Coordinates of C-alpha atoms and ligand atoms in Angstrom, one line a residue:
X519 CA 157.4 59.7 89.2
X520 CA 154.9 61.4 91.5
X521 CA 152.6 63.7 89.6
X522 CA 151.8 67.2 90.8
X523 CA 148.3 68.6 90.5
X524 CA 147.5 70.8 87.5
X525 CA 144.7 73.2 88.6
X526 CA 142.0 73.5 86.0
X527 CA 140.5 77.0 86.2
X528 CA 137.4 77.3 83.9
X529 CA 136.5 80.7 82.6
X530 CA 133.6 79.7 80.3
X531 CA 131.2 81.8 82.4
X532 CA 133.5 84.9 82.3
X533 CA 135.9 85.0 79.3
X534 CA 133.7 82.5 77.4
X535 CA 130.7 84.8 77.8
X536 CA 132.7 87.6 76.3
X537 CA 132.3 85.9 72.9
X538 CA 130.0 88.2 71.0
X539 CA 126.5 86.6 71.2
X540 CA 127.4 84.0 73.8
X541 CA 125.3 85.7 76.5
X542 CA 123.8 83.5 79.2
X543 CA 121.1 84.3 81.7
X544 CA 121.6 83.8 85.4
X545 CA 119.8 80.4 85.3
X546 CA 121.8 79.2 82.3
X547 CA 125.0 80.2 84.0
X548 CA 124.0 78.3 87.1
X549 CA 123.3 75.2 84.9
X550 CA 126.7 75.4 83.3
X551 CA 128.3 75.9 86.8
X552 CA 126.6 72.7 88.0
X553 CA 127.9 70.9 85.0
X554 CA 131.5 72.2 85.7
X555 CA 131.2 71.1 89.3
X556 CA 130.3 67.6 88.1
X557 CA 133.2 67.7 85.7
X558 CA 135.3 68.5 88.8
X559 CA 137.0 71.6 87.7
X560 CA 139.0 73.1 90.5
X561 CA 138.0 76.8 90.0
X562 CA 134.9 78.2 88.3
X563 CA 135.3 81.8 87.2
X564 CA 131.6 82.7 87.5
X565 CA 131.7 86.2 86.1
X566 CA 132.7 89.8 86.7
X567 CA 130.5 90.8 89.6
X568 CA 130.9 94.6 89.2
X569 CA 130.1 94.6 85.5
X570 CA 126.3 94.6 85.9
X571 CA 123.5 93.7 88.4
X572 CA 122.9 90.6 86.2
X573 CA 126.4 89.3 86.5
X574 CA 126.6 90.1 90.2
X575 CA 123.5 87.9 90.7
X576 CA 124.9 85.2 88.5
X577 CA 128.1 85.1 90.5
X578 CA 126.2 85.2 93.8
X579 CA 123.8 82.3 92.9
X580 CA 126.7 80.2 91.7
X581 CA 128.6 81.0 94.9
X582 CA 125.5 80.1 97.0
X583 CA 125.1 76.8 95.2
X584 CA 128.4 75.2 94.2
X585 CA 130.1 73.2 96.9
X586 CA 132.9 71.2 95.3
X587 CA 134.7 73.8 93.2
X588 CA 136.1 77.1 94.2
X589 CA 134.0 80.0 92.9
X590 CA 135.8 83.0 91.6
X591 CA 134.9 86.5 90.5
X592 CA 137.0 88.8 88.3
X593 CA 137.8 92.3 89.6
X594 CA 139.9 95.2 88.4
X595 CA 142.3 96.6 90.9
X596 CA 139.8 99.1 92.2
X597 CA 138.1 99.3 95.6
X598 CA 134.6 99.1 94.1
X599 CA 135.4 96.0 92.0
X600 CA 136.9 94.1 94.9
X601 CA 134.0 95.0 97.3
X602 CA 131.5 93.9 94.7
X603 CA 133.3 90.6 94.1
X604 CA 133.6 89.9 97.8
X605 CA 129.9 90.7 98.3
X606 CA 128.8 88.3 95.5
X607 CA 131.1 85.5 96.9
X608 CA 130.2 85.9 100.5
X609 CA 128.3 82.6 100.8
X610 CA 130.8 80.5 98.8
X611 CA 132.2 77.4 100.5
X612 CA 135.5 78.3 98.8
X613 CA 135.9 81.7 97.2
X614 CA 138.6 83.4 95.1
X615 CA 139.0 87.0 94.0
X616 CA 140.8 87.3 90.7
X617 CA 142.2 90.9 90.3
X618 CA 144.0 92.1 87.3
X619 CA 145.8 95.1 85.8
X620 CA 147.7 95.5 82.6
X621 CA 151.5 95.4 82.8
X622 CA 152.7 95.9 79.1
X623 CA 154.2 99.2 78.1
X624 CA 151.5 99.7 75.4
X625 CA 148.6 99.0 77.8
X626 CA 150.0 101.1 80.7
X627 CA 150.8 104.1 78.4
X628 CA 147.7 104.2 76.1
X629 CA 144.9 102.4 78.0
X630 CA 145.6 102.9 81.7
X631 CA 147.7 106.2 81.3
X632 CA 149.5 105.2 84.4
X633 CA 153.2 104.9 85.2
X634 CA 154.7 101.5 86.0
X635 CA 155.1 102.7 89.7
X636 CA 151.4 103.6 89.9
X637 CA 150.5 100.2 88.4
X638 CA 152.6 98.4 91.1
X639 CA 151.1 100.5 93.8
X640 CA 147.5 99.9 92.7
X641 CA 148.1 96.1 92.2
X642 CA 149.6 95.8 95.7
X643 CA 146.8 97.7 97.4
X644 CA 144.1 95.7 95.5
X645 CA 145.7 92.4 96.5
X646 CA 145.8 93.5 100.2
X647 CA 142.2 94.6 100.1
X648 CA 141.1 91.3 98.4
X649 CA 143.1 89.3 101.0
X650 CA 141.1 91.1 103.7
X651 CA 138.0 89.7 102.1
X652 CA 139.0 86.1 101.1
X653 CA 141.9 83.8 101.7
X654 CA 142.4 82.9 98.1
X655 CA 143.5 85.8 95.8
X656 CA 144.8 85.5 92.2
X657 CA 146.6 88.3 90.5
X658 CA 146.8 88.6 86.7
X659 CA 149.3 90.7 84.7
X660 CA 147.1 91.5 81.7
X661 CA 149.0 91.4 78.4
X662 CA 151.9 89.6 80.2
X663 CA 153.2 88.1 76.9
X664 CA 154.1 91.7 75.8
X665 CA 155.3 92.9 79.2
X666 CA 158.9 93.6 80.2
X667 CA 160.6 90.8 82.1
X668 CA 162.2 92.9 84.8
X669 CA 158.9 94.8 85.5
X670 CA 157.0 91.5 85.7
X671 CA 159.5 90.2 88.3
X672 CA 159.1 93.4 90.3
X673 CA 155.3 93.4 90.4
X674 CA 155.0 89.6 91.0
X675 CA 157.3 89.7 94.0
X676 CA 155.3 92.6 95.5
X677 CA 151.9 91.1 94.9
X678 CA 153.0 87.8 96.4
X679 CA 154.2 89.7 99.5
X680 CA 150.8 91.4 99.6
X681 CA 149.1 88.0 99.7
X682 CA 148.4 86.8 96.1
X683 CA 148.6 83.0 96.0
X684 CA 148.1 82.5 92.2
X685 CA 150.0 84.6 89.6
X686 CA 148.4 84.5 86.2
X687 CA 150.4 85.5 83.1
X688 CA 147.8 85.9 80.3
X689 CA 148.7 85.9 76.6
X690 CA 145.8 88.4 76.3
X691 CA 146.2 89.1 72.6
X692 CA 147.2 85.6 71.5
X693 CA 150.7 86.8 70.5
X694 CA 152.8 84.2 72.3
X695 CA 154.7 81.3 70.7
X696 CA 155.0 78.1 72.7
X697 CA 158.8 77.9 73.2
X698 CA 159.1 81.6 73.9
X699 CA 156.1 81.9 76.2
X700 CA 157.0 78.8 78.2
X701 CA 160.6 80.1 78.5
X702 CA 159.3 83.4 80.0
X703 CA 157.2 81.5 82.5
X704 CA 160.2 79.3 83.5
X705 CA 162.5 82.3 83.8
X706 CA 160.0 84.2 86.0
X707 CA 159.6 81.3 88.3
X708 CA 163.4 81.1 88.6
X709 CA 163.9 84.8 89.0
X710 CA 161.2 85.9 91.4
X711 CA 162.6 85.4 94.9
X712 CA 159.3 84.4 96.6
X713 CA 157.9 82.4 93.6
X714 CA 157.6 79.3 95.8
X715 CA 154.7 80.9 97.7
X716 CA 152.4 81.1 94.6
X717 CA 151.1 78.9 91.8
X718 CA 152.0 80.2 88.4
X719 CA 149.1 80.1 86.0
X720 CA 148.6 80.6 82.2
X721 CA 145.6 82.1 80.3
X722 CA 146.0 81.9 76.6
X723 CA 144.0 83.3 73.7
X724 CA 143.7 81.6 70.4
X725 CA 144.3 84.4 67.9
X726 CA 147.1 82.4 66.2
X727 CA 145.5 79.0 67.0
X728 CA 148.2 78.4 69.7
X729 CA 146.3 78.8 72.9
X730 CA 146.4 75.1 73.9
X731 CA 150.0 74.7 72.7
X732 CA 151.2 77.7 74.6
X733 CA 149.4 76.6 77.8
X734 CA 150.8 73.1 77.6
X735 CA 154.3 74.3 76.9
X736 CA 154.1 76.5 80.0
X737 CA 153.3 73.5 82.1
X738 CA 156.6 72.0 81.0
X739 CA 158.3 75.0 82.5
X740 CA 156.5 75.0 85.8
X741 CA 153.0 76.5 85.3
X742 CA 150.5 74.6 87.6
X743 CA 147.2 76.3 86.7
X744 CA 145.7 76.6 83.3
X745 CA 142.8 78.9 82.6
X746 CA 140.6 77.5 79.8
X747 CA 137.0 77.2 78.6
X748 CA 134.7 74.5 77.3
X749 CA 134.8 74.2 73.5
X750 CA 137.5 77.0 73.5
X751 CA 134.8 79.7 73.8
X752 CA 136.1 83.2 74.6
X753 CA 136.9 86.7 73.5
X754 CA 137.7 86.9 69.7
X755 CA 139.2 83.6 68.6
X756 CA 138.6 82.1 72.0
X757 CA 140.6 80.7 74.9
X758 CA 142.4 77.4 75.3
X759 CA 139.9 74.5 75.1
X760 CA 139.6 72.7 78.5
X761 CA 138.8 69.4 76.8
X762 CA 142.0 69.5 74.7
X763 CA 144.2 70.5 77.7
X764 CA 142.8 67.8 79.9
X765 CA 143.0 65.0 77.4
X766 CA 146.5 66.0 76.3
X767 CA 147.7 65.8 79.8
X768 CA 146.0 62.5 80.4
X769 CA 146.9 60.8 77.0
X770 CA 150.5 61.9 77.2
X771 CA 151.0 61.1 80.9
X772 CA 154.4 59.7 79.8
X773 CA 155.7 63.3 79.3
X774 CA 153.6 65.5 81.6
X775 CA 154.7 65.8 85.2
X776 CA 151.1 66.7 86.2
X777 CA 147.6 65.3 86.5
X778 CA 144.2 66.9 86.8
X779 CA 141.1 66.0 88.9
X780 CA 138.7 66.2 85.9
X781 CA 136.1 63.5 85.4
X782 CA 136.7 63.2 81.7
X783 CA 133.5 61.2 81.2
X784 CA 131.6 64.4 81.7
X785 CA 133.4 66.3 78.9
X786 CA 131.0 65.7 76.0
X787 CA 127.8 66.4 78.0
X788 CA 129.3 69.7 79.3
X789 CA 130.4 70.6 75.8
X790 CA 126.9 70.0 74.4
X791 CA 125.3 72.0 77.2
X792 CA 127.5 75.0 76.6
X793 CA 127.0 74.8 72.9
X794 CA 123.2 74.6 73.1
X795 CA 123.0 77.4 75.7
X796 CA 125.3 79.8 73.9
X797 CA 124.2 78.8 70.3
X798 CA 127.9 78.3 69.4
X799 CA 128.0 75.0 67.5
X800 CA 130.9 72.7 67.8
X801 CA 132.7 72.1 64.5
X802 CA 132.5 68.4 63.4
X803 CA 136.3 68.0 63.3
X804 CA 136.9 69.7 66.7
X805 CA 139.3 67.7 68.8
X806 CA 137.7 65.5 71.5
X807 CA 134.1 67.0 71.3
X808 CA 133.5 67.3 67.5
X809 CA 131.0 64.8 66.1
X810 CA 133.8 63.3 63.9
X811 CA 136.5 63.3 66.6
X812 CA 136.3 59.5 66.9
X813 CA 134.8 58.6 63.5
X814 CA 137.0 56.6 61.1
X815 CA 136.1 57.0 57.4
X816 CA 139.0 55.4 55.5
X817 CA 138.7 51.7 54.9
X818 CA 142.3 51.1 56.0
X819 CA 141.7 52.9 59.3
X820 CA 138.4 51.0 59.9
X821 CA 140.1 47.8 59.3
X822 CA 142.9 48.6 61.7
X823 CA 140.6 49.7 64.4
X824 CA 138.5 46.6 64.1
X825 CA 141.6 44.4 64.4
X826 CA 143.2 46.4 67.2
X827 CA 141.7 49.7 68.4
X828 CA 145.0 51.3 69.4
X829 CA 146.2 51.1 65.7
X830 CA 144.4 54.4 65.0
X831 CA 142.9 55.5 68.3
X832 CA 144.9 57.2 71.1
X833 CA 141.9 57.8 73.4
X834 CA 138.6 55.9 74.0
X835 CA 135.5 57.7 72.9
X836 CA 133.8 56.5 76.1
X837 CA 136.5 58.1 78.3
X838 CA 135.3 61.5 77.2
X839 CA 131.6 60.7 77.5
X840 CA 130.7 59.7 74.0
X841 CA 127.9 57.3 74.8
X842 CA 127.6 54.2 72.6
X843 CA 124.1 55.4 71.8
X844 CA 122.5 53.2 74.3
X845 CA 118.7 53.1 74.2
X846 CA 117.8 54.4 77.7
X847 CA 114.1 54.9 77.6
X848 CA 111.1 54.2 75.5
X849 CA 107.3 54.4 75.3
X850 CA 106.7 52.1 78.2
X851 CA 109.1 53.8 80.6
X852 CA 107.3 55.4 83.5
X853 CA 108.0 58.4 85.7
X854 CA 110.4 56.5 88.0
X855 CA 112.6 55.4 85.1
X856 CA 112.4 58.9 83.6
X857 CA 113.5 60.7 86.8
X858 CA 116.2 58.1 87.7
X859 CA 117.7 58.7 84.2
X860 CA 117.6 62.4 84.8
X861 CA 119.3 61.9 88.1
X862 CA 122.0 59.9 86.4
X863 CA 122.6 62.7 84.0
X864 CA 122.8 65.2 86.9
X865 CA 119.6 67.0 85.9
X866 CA 117.3 68.3 88.6
X867 CA 114.1 70.4 88.5
X868 CA 113.4 72.5 91.5
X869 CA 109.8 73.1 90.4
X870 CA 107.2 70.3 90.4
X871 CA 105.2 71.9 87.6
X872 CA 108.3 72.0 85.4
X873 CA 109.1 68.4 86.2
X874 CA 105.6 67.4 85.3
X875 CA 105.9 69.3 82.0
X876 CA 109.2 67.6 81.3
X877 CA 107.6 64.2 81.9
X878 CA 104.7 65.0 79.6
X879 CA 107.1 66.2 76.9
X880 CA 109.0 62.9 77.3
X881 CA 105.8 60.9 76.8
X882 CA 104.9 62.9 73.7
X883 CA 108.4 62.3 72.3
X884 CA 108.3 58.6 73.1
X885 CA 105.1 58.4 71.1
X886 CA 106.9 59.8 68.1
X887 CA 110.3 58.3 68.5
X888 CA 110.7 54.7 69.6
X889 CA 114.2 54.9 71.1
X890 CA 115.0 57.7 73.5
X891 CA 118.7 58.3 74.1
X892 CA 120.5 60.4 76.8
X893 CA 121.1 63.0 74.1
X894 CA 117.3 63.2 73.6
X895 CA 116.7 63.8 77.2
X896 CA 119.4 66.4 77.5
X897 CA 117.9 68.3 74.5
X898 CA 114.4 68.1 75.9
X899 CA 115.3 69.4 79.3
X900 CA 117.6 72.0 77.9
X901 CA 114.6 73.8 76.6
X902 CA 112.3 73.1 79.6
X903 CA 114.8 74.1 82.3
X904 CA 114.6 77.7 81.2
X905 CA 111.0 77.6 82.6
X906 CA 112.5 77.5 86.1
X907 CA 113.8 81.1 85.7
X908 CA 110.5 82.5 87.1
X909 CA 109.6 84.6 84.0
X910 CA 106.3 84.5 82.2
X911 CA 106.8 82.3 79.1
X912 CA 105.0 82.6 75.8
X913 CA 103.6 79.1 75.1
X914 CA 103.1 77.5 71.7
X915 CA 99.6 76.0 71.2
X916 CA 99.1 74.4 67.8
X917 CA 101.1 74.9 64.7
X918 CA 100.2 74.0 61.1
X919 CA 102.6 74.8 58.2
X920 CA 101.6 74.3 54.6
X921 CA 104.1 74.2 51.8
X922 CA 103.6 73.5 48.1
X923 CA 105.9 73.9 45.2
X924 CA 105.4 77.3 43.6
X925 CA 103.5 78.8 46.5
X926 CA 104.7 80.7 49.5
X927 CA 104.7 78.6 52.7
X928 CA 102.1 79.5 55.3
X929 CA 102.2 79.0 59.1
X930 CA 99.0 79.1 61.2
X931 CA 99.6 79.0 65.0
X932 CA 98.2 79.8 68.4
X933 CA 100.0 81.1 71.4
X934 CA 99.2 81.7 75.1
X935 CA 100.8 84.7 76.8
X936 CA 99.9 86.1 80.2
X937 CA 96.8 84.0 80.3
X938 CA 95.4 85.2 77.0
X939 CA 95.1 83.0 73.8
X940 CA 96.0 84.3 70.4
X941 CA 95.8 82.9 66.9
X942 CA 97.1 84.1 63.5
X943 CA 98.8 83.0 60.3
X944 CA 101.4 84.4 58.0
X945 CA 103.2 83.7 54.7
X946 CA 107.0 83.5 54.6
X947 CA 110.0 83.0 52.3
X948 CA 110.4 79.5 53.7
X949 CA 108.5 77.5 56.3
X950 CA 110.7 78.7 59.2
X951 CA 110.3 82.3 58.1
X952 CA 106.5 81.8 57.9
X953 CA 106.5 80.5 61.5
X954 CA 108.7 83.5 62.8
X955 CA 106.5 86.0 60.9
X956 CA 103.3 84.6 62.4
X957 CA 104.8 84.9 65.9
X958 CA 105.9 88.4 65.2
X959 CA 102.5 89.4 63.9
X960 CA 101.2 88.7 67.4
X961 CA 104.1 89.8 69.6
X962 CA 105.7 92.6 67.5
X963 CA 108.9 92.4 69.4
X964 CA 111.0 94.4 66.8
X965 CA 113.9 92.1 67.7
X966 CA 116.5 91.3 65.1
X967 CA 117.2 87.6 64.4
X968 CA 121.0 87.1 64.8
X969 CA 121.3 83.4 64.6
X970 CA 119.2 80.4 63.6
X971 CA 120.8 77.0 64.1
X972 CA 119.5 73.5 63.8
X973 CA 121.4 70.5 65.2
X974 CA 120.3 66.8 64.9
X975 CA 120.4 65.4 68.4
X976 CA 120.9 61.8 67.4
X977 CA 121.3 59.9 64.2
X978 CA 118.5 58.9 61.9
X979 CA 115.6 60.8 60.3
X980 CA 113.5 60.4 63.4
X981 CA 116.1 62.4 65.4
X982 CA 115.0 65.5 67.4
X983 CA 116.1 68.7 65.9
X984 CA 117.6 71.1 68.5
X985 CA 117.1 74.7 67.4
X986 CA 118.9 77.7 68.8
X987 CA 117.6 81.2 68.0
X988 CA 119.5 84.4 69.0
X989 CA 117.7 87.7 69.1
X990 CA 118.9 91.2 69.6
X991 CA 116.9 94.3 70.7
X992 CA 118.4 97.5 71.9
X993 CA 121.8 96.0 72.5
X994 CA 120.4 93.1 74.5
X995 CA 121.2 89.7 73.1
X996 CA 119.4 86.5 74.2
X997 CA 119.3 82.9 73.1
X998 CA 116.4 80.5 73.1
X999 CA 116.4 76.7 72.6
X1000 CA 113.7 74.3 71.4
X1001 CA 113.8 70.6 70.6
X1002 CA 111.3 68.4 68.8
X1003 CA 111.2 65.7 66.1
X1004 CA 109.4 68.4 64.1
X1005 CA 112.0 71.1 63.4
X1006 CA 109.3 73.7 62.7
X1007 CA 107.8 73.1 66.2
X1008 CA 111.4 73.2 67.6
X1009 CA 112.0 76.5 65.8
X1010 CA 108.8 78.0 67.1
X1011 CA 109.6 77.0 70.6
X1012 CA 113.2 78.3 70.4
X1013 CA 111.9 81.7 69.0
X1014 CA 109.3 81.9 71.8
X1015 CA 111.8 81.1 74.5
X1016 CA 114.2 83.8 73.3
X1017 CA 111.3 86.3 73.1
X1018 CA 110.1 85.3 76.6
X1019 CA 113.5 86.3 78.0
X1020 CA 113.7 89.4 75.8
X1021 CA 110.2 90.6 76.7
X1022 CA 111.1 90.4 80.4
X1023 CA 112.5 93.8 81.4
X1024 CA 114.0 92.5 84.6
X1025 CA 116.3 90.1 82.8
X1026 CA 119.3 92.2 82.1
X1027 CA 122.1 90.7 80.0
X1028 CA 124.8 89.9 82.5
X1029 CA 127.4 92.2 80.8
X1030 CA 125.1 95.1 80.0
X1031 CA 125.2 98.4 81.8
X1032 CA 128.5 97.7 83.4
X1033 CA 132.2 98.4 83.0
Ligands
KIV2196 O1 142.9 87.8 78.6 C1 143.1 88.3 79.6 O2 144.1 89.0 79.9 C2 142.0 88.2 80.7 C3 142.4 88.7 82.0 C4 141.3 89.5 82.6 C5 142.8 87.5 82.9 O3 141.0 87.7 80.4
ZN2197 ZN1 141.2 86.5 78.6

């Protein structure tokens, strides 16, 4: 049987970023977009251009850079939204405007305060305007799973006539149930007279834990685009997880009439990148990308796998990018080996100074840790790449922490900021608290610590600790990362990286000040 293409539309940078606290700077969004391009997603929803100047710039820089995926911006059905989306996308090699309006009785009556006729009229004129700007327009019926069937048929027919080429039917509130949701999609495709001129798409939220099941059930009834996010990030309980969708379709090719273009070997690296940038950890038992997803604990299982892998494994860990912990570099590796490994991992530095710093940090690490894995390099550059964002960073000098049973830990440290050197020390309730208090004694940011997260990059006690710190001040939320074999150093760097972004007034949070 010839397989049809299932379009993978990734909305990590738009709906994913709507997870409270998952804010990303423009540079971080661009890094994720490059990883998504490498993963070969078909469409990258880069943001909601009208929502703020920061998000406009993020969509624009992604549109200016990405070549192999379509770049999309969300827009309400208003003139200003569509103009702004088109402006941000103007240099994209392949651009899509995704416009939406709610179609359920409850949303039309209470939220929009519009009649169904007004909703149809506004949807049609938005799609026409968007089609004047770009050739590829998607229309979403927000809250479709609670919308009336006949009304959906009417609006879909008219927006397709107006030029929409993708019709998305979101389960906005995660209310759908697989058989029922899929049945509605199938009936819509059969009932709308011009349905053959559009691709029908699904976008499911995970409030009842059914986002992936609902999306896949809809594919069985004719949906040919799935909107999803890396690690299932997204508003409230999240969206359908890209990695689960893609691996389900691939593993059960015996039942799915579709295939995707995804390079599955990039899944784990992309998951790690999104997790470290957003500070949203991946639970160990998460399908595909959780640390235990391919670990067999029970003796019976281990015995079976050793005798014949397929007894207990339906997928190969390597197929989704779990490396076999190959030693890639060590103390004797030079600059050429270092940069060729970075190339292989798809990591580039635009600035020579930042590249030099990355190499120095690699050498420092190789002195402390004999075996350097890909994961070590990714953690190391994850912290250093933020230095390419053009903002003035607060740099950690030396750090000494003393702890003794029965005494308060003390941290003594030095910092460099705007060319000046500072030194201080502070006691804290624990060693990390002492480090943060010492930094605050010098910077006095008045930011609130929202998250402190440590993750071991590889196995063993010599592993680097990768720390994420989330700070909030005046409604602005930023994340910072740091990696080192000494987790107190990693913690200090993560805190300083977050502060550097926070202290820079030009760096607006992408979703602040907008809609
Ligand atoms: O969940 C939803 O309905 C959305 C739309 C804007 C597509 O995110
Ligand atoms: Zn959504």
